[in-house]
Coordinates of C-alpha atoms in Angstrom, one line a residue:
M1359 CA 36.8 2.0 145.1
I1360 CA 39.8 0.5 147.0
V1361 CA 39.6 -3.1 147.8
L1362 CA 42.1 -6.0 149.7
E1363 CA 41.6 -9.2 148.9
H1364 CA 43.8 -11.4 151.9
L1365 CA 45.7 -9.1 152.2
T1366 CA 49.6 -10.1 153.9
K1367 CA 53.1 -8.8 154.3
K1368 CA 55.6 -11.0 155.6
F1369 CA 59.4 -9.7 156.8
D1370 CA 61.6 -12.8 157.0
K1371 CA 58.9 -14.8 160.3
F1372 CA 57.9 -11.6 161.1
T1373 CA 53.7 -11.4 159.4
S1374 CA 53.1 -6.8 159.4
V1375 CA 49.9 -7.1 157.6
D1376 CA 48.0 -10.3 157.9
N1377 CA 45.7 -11.8 155.9
L1378 CA 43.6 -7.9 155.2
S1379 CA 40.4 -7.4 153.8
L1380 CA 38.6 -4.6 153.6
H1381 CA 35.9 -2.5 151.6
I1382 CA 36.2 1.2 151.0
H1383 CA 34.0 2.7 149.0
K1384 CA 33.8 6.0 146.9
G1385 CA 33.7 9.8 148.5
E1386 CA 33.6 7.5 151.8
F1387 CA 36.4 8.7 154.3
F1388 CA 37.7 6.0 156.1
G1389 CA 40.1 6.0 159.4
L1390 CA 42.4 3.0 160.0
L1391 CA 43.9 3.0 163.8
G1392 CA 45.9 0.3 166.1
P1393 CA 48.6 0.9 168.5
N1394 CA 52.2 1.3 166.9
G1395 CA 53.4 -2.3 164.8
A1396 CA 50.3 -2.7 163.8
G1397 CA 50.8 -2.6 160.0
K1398 CA 49.3 0.8 159.7
T1399 CA 51.5 2.3 157.3
T1400 CA 52.6 -1.0 156.0
T1401 CA 49.2 -1.3 154.2
I1402 CA 49.8 2.6 153.4
R1403 CA 52.7 1.5 151.6
M1404 CA 51.3 -1.1 149.5
L1405 CA 49.8 1.0 148.6
M1406 CA 51.1 3.3 146.8
T1407 CA 53.0 0.0 145.9
L1408 CA 56.3 1.1 147.7
A1409 CA 56.3 -2.7 149.1
R1410 CA 55.2 -5.3 147.4
P1411 CA 52.5 -7.8 149.2
T1412 CA 53.3 -10.9 149.9
S1413 CA 50.2 -12.5 148.9
G1414 CA 46.4 -10.9 148.4
R1415 CA 45.1 -8.5 146.3
I1416 CA 44.8 -4.5 145.9
I1417 CA 41.8 -3.3 143.8
I1418 CA 41.5 0.0 142.8
D1419 CA 37.7 1.2 141.1
G1420 CA 37.9 -2.1 140.1
Q1421 CA 41.6 -2.9 138.5
D1422 CA 44.2 -5.1 140.0
M1423 CA 46.8 -2.7 141.5
T1424 CA 49.8 -5.3 140.4
R1425 CA 49.3 -5.0 136.6
N1426 CA 48.0 -1.5 136.2
A1427 CA 50.6 -0.1 139.0
P1428 CA 52.0 3.2 137.2
A1429 CA 48.4 4.5 136.1
L1430 CA 46.5 3.4 139.6
K1431 CA 49.7 5.3 141.5
A1432 CA 48.6 8.7 139.3
E1433 CA 45.3 8.3 141.1
I1434 CA 47.0 8.2 144.9
G1435 CA 47.9 11.6 146.7
L1436 CA 50.1 10.9 149.5
V1437 CA 51.0 13.1 152.2
P1438 CA 53.2 11.0 154.6
Q1439 CA 53.6 10.5 158.7
H1440 CA 57.0 11.5 157.9
I1441 CA 57.9 15.3 156.4
N1442 CA 59.8 15.0 152.6
L1443 CA 59.2 18.3 151.2
D1444 CA 62.9 19.9 149.2
N1445 CA 63.1 22.2 152.3
E1446 CA 65.4 25.1 150.2
L1447 CA 62.5 25.3 147.9
T1448 CA 59.9 27.8 148.4
P1449 CA 56.0 26.1 148.6
R1450 CA 55.2 27.6 145.2
E1451 CA 58.7 25.6 144.1
N1452 CA 57.2 22.0 145.8
L1453 CA 54.8 22.3 144.2
D1454 CA 55.9 23.5 140.2
L1455 CA 58.2 20.2 140.4
H1456 CA 56.2 17.7 141.5
G1457 CA 53.5 18.9 138.4
R1458 CA 56.2 18.3 136.3
L1459 CA 57.2 14.7 137.7
F1460 CA 53.4 14.3 136.6
G1461 CA 53.2 16.0 133.2
I1462 CA 51.2 18.3 134.1
P1463 CA 51.6 21.2 131.3
T1464 CA 52.9 24.4 132.0
K1465 CA 49.5 26.5 132.0
E1466 CA 47.4 24.3 134.4
R1467 CA 50.2 23.2 136.4
R1468 CA 50.4 27.2 137.1
E1469 CA 46.9 27.4 137.7
R1470 CA 46.9 24.7 140.0
I1471 CA 49.0 26.2 141.9
E1472 CA 47.7 28.8 142.7
E1473 CA 44.4 27.0 144.0
L1474 CA 46.0 25.1 146.0
L1475 CA 47.9 28.3 148.1
H1476 CA 44.7 29.2 148.1
F1477 CA 42.6 26.1 149.6
V1478 CA 45.6 25.5 151.7
E1479 CA 45.8 29.4 152.9
L1480 CA 50.0 30.0 152.2
E1481 CA 49.2 32.4 149.2
G1482 CA 51.1 34.7 151.1
R1483 CA 54.4 33.1 152.0
A1484 CA 54.3 30.7 148.9
D1485 CA 57.7 32.6 147.9
E1486 CA 59.5 32.2 151.2
I1487 CA 61.5 28.8 151.9
V1488 CA 60.1 26.0 153.2
R1489 CA 62.5 25.1 156.0
K1490 CA 61.6 28.2 158.0
F1491 CA 58.5 26.8 157.7
S1492 CA 56.4 25.8 161.2
G1493 CA 55.3 22.5 161.3
G1494 CA 52.1 22.9 160.4
M1495 CA 52.8 25.3 157.5
K1496 CA 54.7 22.1 156.5
R1497 CA 51.7 20.1 156.5
R1498 CA 49.7 22.9 154.7
V1499 CA 52.6 22.2 152.3
L1500 CA 52.6 18.5 151.2
I1501 CA 48.2 18.3 151.9
A1502 CA 48.5 21.2 148.7
R1503 CA 51.7 18.7 147.1
A1504 CA 49.1 15.7 147.2
L1505 CA 47.0 17.5 146.1
M1506 CA 48.6 18.5 142.8
H1507 CA 47.6 16.0 140.4
R1508 CA 43.8 15.8 141.0
P1509 CA 44.4 11.7 143.0
H1510 CA 41.1 10.6 143.3
I1511 CA 42.1 8.4 146.3
L1512 CA 43.9 10.3 148.9
L1513 CA 46.3 8.8 151.8
L1514 CA 46.8 10.9 155.4
D1515 CA 49.7 8.9 157.3
E1516 CA 49.4 10.4 160.6
P1517 CA 49.2 14.1 158.5
T1518 CA 48.3 16.3 162.3
I1519 CA 51.6 14.1 164.7
G1520 CA 53.2 16.5 166.8
L1521 CA 51.9 19.1 166.5
D1522 CA 49.1 21.2 168.7
P1523 CA 46.1 20.9 169.1
M1524 CA 44.9 24.4 167.2
T1525 CA 46.8 23.6 164.2
R1526 CA 45.9 19.9 164.4
R1527 CA 42.5 21.3 164.2
K1528 CA 43.4 23.6 161.0
I1529 CA 44.5 20.4 159.0
W1530 CA 41.2 18.2 159.7
E1531 CA 39.6 21.7 158.5
L1532 CA 40.9 20.7 155.1
V1533 CA 40.9 17.4 155.2
R1534 CA 36.9 17.6 156.0
K1535 CA 37.2 19.7 152.6
L1536 CA 38.5 17.3 150.4
N1537 CA 36.1 14.5 151.5
T1538 CA 32.9 17.1 151.2
N1539 CA 34.1 17.1 147.3
G1540 CA 34.3 13.4 147.0
Q1541 CA 37.6 12.5 147.0
T1542 CA 37.9 9.3 149.2
V1543 CA 40.5 9.6 151.7
L1544 CA 42.4 6.9 154.1
L1545 CA 43.8 7.6 157.2
T1546 CA 46.1 6.8 159.9
T1547 CA 46.1 8.5 163.0
H1548 CA 47.1 7.4 166.6
Y1549 CA 44.4 10.7 167.7
L1550 CA 41.3 9.3 168.7
E1551 CA 39.5 12.2 169.0
E1552 CA 40.6 12.9 165.3
A1553 CA 39.5 9.4 164.5
E1554 CA 36.1 10.4 165.8
A1555 CA 35.9 13.7 164.7
L1556 CA 36.3 12.7 160.8
C1557 CA 36.1 9.6 160.2
N1558 CA 32.8 7.8 158.4
R1559 CA 33.8 4.1 159.4
V1560 CA 36.7 3.5 160.8
G1561 CA 39.1 -0.3 160.8
L1562 CA 40.9 -0.9 164.2
M1563 CA 43.9 -3.6 163.7
N1564 CA 45.8 -4.8 166.1
K1565 CA 49.7 -7.4 165.2
G1566 CA 48.4 -7.4 161.4
R1567 CA 45.0 -8.6 162.4
L1568 CA 42.0 -6.2 161.7
V1569 CA 39.8 -6.6 164.4
E1570 CA 37.5 -4.0 164.5
L1571 CA 35.3 -2.3 161.9
G1572 CA 32.1 0.4 161.9
T1573 CA 31.5 3.6 162.4
P1574 CA 33.2 5.0 166.2
E1575 CA 28.7 5.2 167.3
E1576 CA 28.7 0.7 166.7
L1577 CA 31.9 1.2 168.0
K1578 CA 30.9 2.4 171.1
I1579 CA 28.1 0.4 171.3
R1580 CA 29.3 -2.9 170.8
T1581 CA 32.2 -2.2 173.4
G1582 CA 29.4 -0.5 175.9
P1583 CA 28.2 2.8 175.4
F1584 CA 29.1 3.6 179.0
V1585 CA 32.6 3.0 180.9
V1586 CA 32.4 2.6 185.0
E1587 CA 36.6 4.5 185.7
I1588 CA 38.1 2.4 189.1
D1589 CA 41.7 4.6 189.9
K1590 CA 43.2 1.6 192.2
G1591 CA 47.0 2.6 193.4
G1592 CA 47.7 4.4 190.5
E1593 CA 45.9 2.2 187.9
R1594 CA 42.6 3.3 186.0
R1595 CA 40.4 0.4 184.9
G1596 CA 36.7 0.5 182.9
H1597 CA 34.3 -1.5 183.1
F1598 CA 31.5 -1.1 180.2
F1599 CA 27.7 -1.4 180.3
P1600 CA 24.7 -1.1 178.0
T1601 CA 23.3 2.0 180.0
R1602 CA 23.7 3.8 182.0
E1603 CA 21.4 2.4 184.8
A1604 CA 23.7 -0.9 184.7
G1605 CA 26.7 1.6 185.8
L1606 CA 25.5 3.3 188.3
A1607 CA 24.1 -0.1 189.3
F1608 CA 27.5 -1.5 189.2
M1609 CA 28.9 1.8 191.4
Q1610 CA 26.2 1.0 193.6
Q1611 CA 27.2 -2.3 194.2
L1612 CA 30.9 -1.8 195.0
H1613 CA 29.6 1.1 197.3
H1614 CA 27.9 -2.0 199.5
E1615 CA 30.8 -4.1 199.1
G1616 CA 33.0 -1.4 200.7
H1617 CA 35.3 -0.6 198.3
T1618 CA 36.9 3.3 198.3
D1619 CA 38.4 3.6 195.2
P1620 CA 37.3 7.5 192.9
V1621 CA 35.0 6.2 190.7
S1622 CA 33.6 7.7 187.7
L1623 CA 30.7 6.7 185.0
R1624 CA 30.8 8.5 181.5
A1625 CA 30.1 7.9 177.9
T1626 CA 32.5 5.3 176.2
H1627 CA 34.8 6.9 174.1
L1628 CA 36.2 5.3 170.6
E1629 CA 39.7 5.7 173.0
D1630 CA 38.1 3.9 175.4
V1631 CA 37.4 1.1 172.3
F1632 CA 40.9 1.0 170.7
I1633 CA 42.2 0.4 174.7
H1634 CA 39.9 -2.3 175.4
I1635 CA 41.0 -3.7 172.3
T1636 CA 44.6 -3.3 172.2
E1637 CA 45.2 -4.8 175.7
A1638 CA 42.8 -7.5 175.0
P1639 CA 44.5 -10.8 175.4
P1640 CA 45.4 -13.0 172.1
S1641 CA 42.5 -15.0 172.4
A1642 CA 40.1 -12.5 173.0
I1643 CA 41.5 -10.6 169.2
G1644 CA 41.0 -14.3 167.4
S1645 CA 37.4 -14.1 168.9
L1646 CA 37.0 -11.1 168.1
Q1647 CA 38.1 -11.3 164.1
A1648 CA 36.5 -14.3 164.1
T1649 CA 33.5 -12.6 165.0
R1650 CA 33.4 -10.0 162.6
E1651 CA 34.1 -11.9 159.7
E1652 CA 30.9 -14.4 160.5
K1653 CA 29.2 -11.2 160.4
Q1654 CA 30.5 -10.3 157.0
K1655 CA 30.1 -13.7 155.4
S1656 CA 26.0 -13.8 157.5

């Protein structure tokens, strides 16, 4: 559904996205992860034609984005990182304006608005001014607005940023329903438990480059499914192992060597993989990317 071929975006001498190649399948829930400055939002902006690639191609459903941008943009809905609703309008009016911009006929537009207000559970607040809404309610309006023109692809750029855990999980329920209905979803997030709970596959970016790709379980297995954490002087270090027994043997070795720092053993989380890879030295990251690209060729 979405194919990125050697996608690169440079700003003067700074490379924000560096030779990114990626294939997101139809109906997939894909997570694009990485630290601040990794190139995630720039990638989203290029998909939305808000930024022009320096080189490379974006192919949507078999069509080149650079040649069919207006038509293909209508296939994409965006829930942006920053809330950009018209705060002096109601949810109903915000959706109506968006529907008008996409040329949706009046009868269809009104039916679609009611359908989406029900979907995001805002029927009872549909005619109140958005300015009075909580952050979570505004996020729900953003999701409804992104779906107004029935896009086949939904881009979620950190959609739950700043929300409390209960509200965040409510948003999770909404986007799960979308993916269940066959919509292709691309998510960027800093909440690693969010990606682990929602995504079929994830791609990990660092300094503009894709350094890991796979299901959350695959990434944890590659790094090491068990981690021994050592707390030393207020700093926590993780050592990864292929089995629980190997982790226990390492803990026993530390004990025999006289180490007295607090030590614990647990299953690896996606967040551990993220930290392990993004804190690796540049040479190690380059090696990871080279290994991944070699696997793709074979």
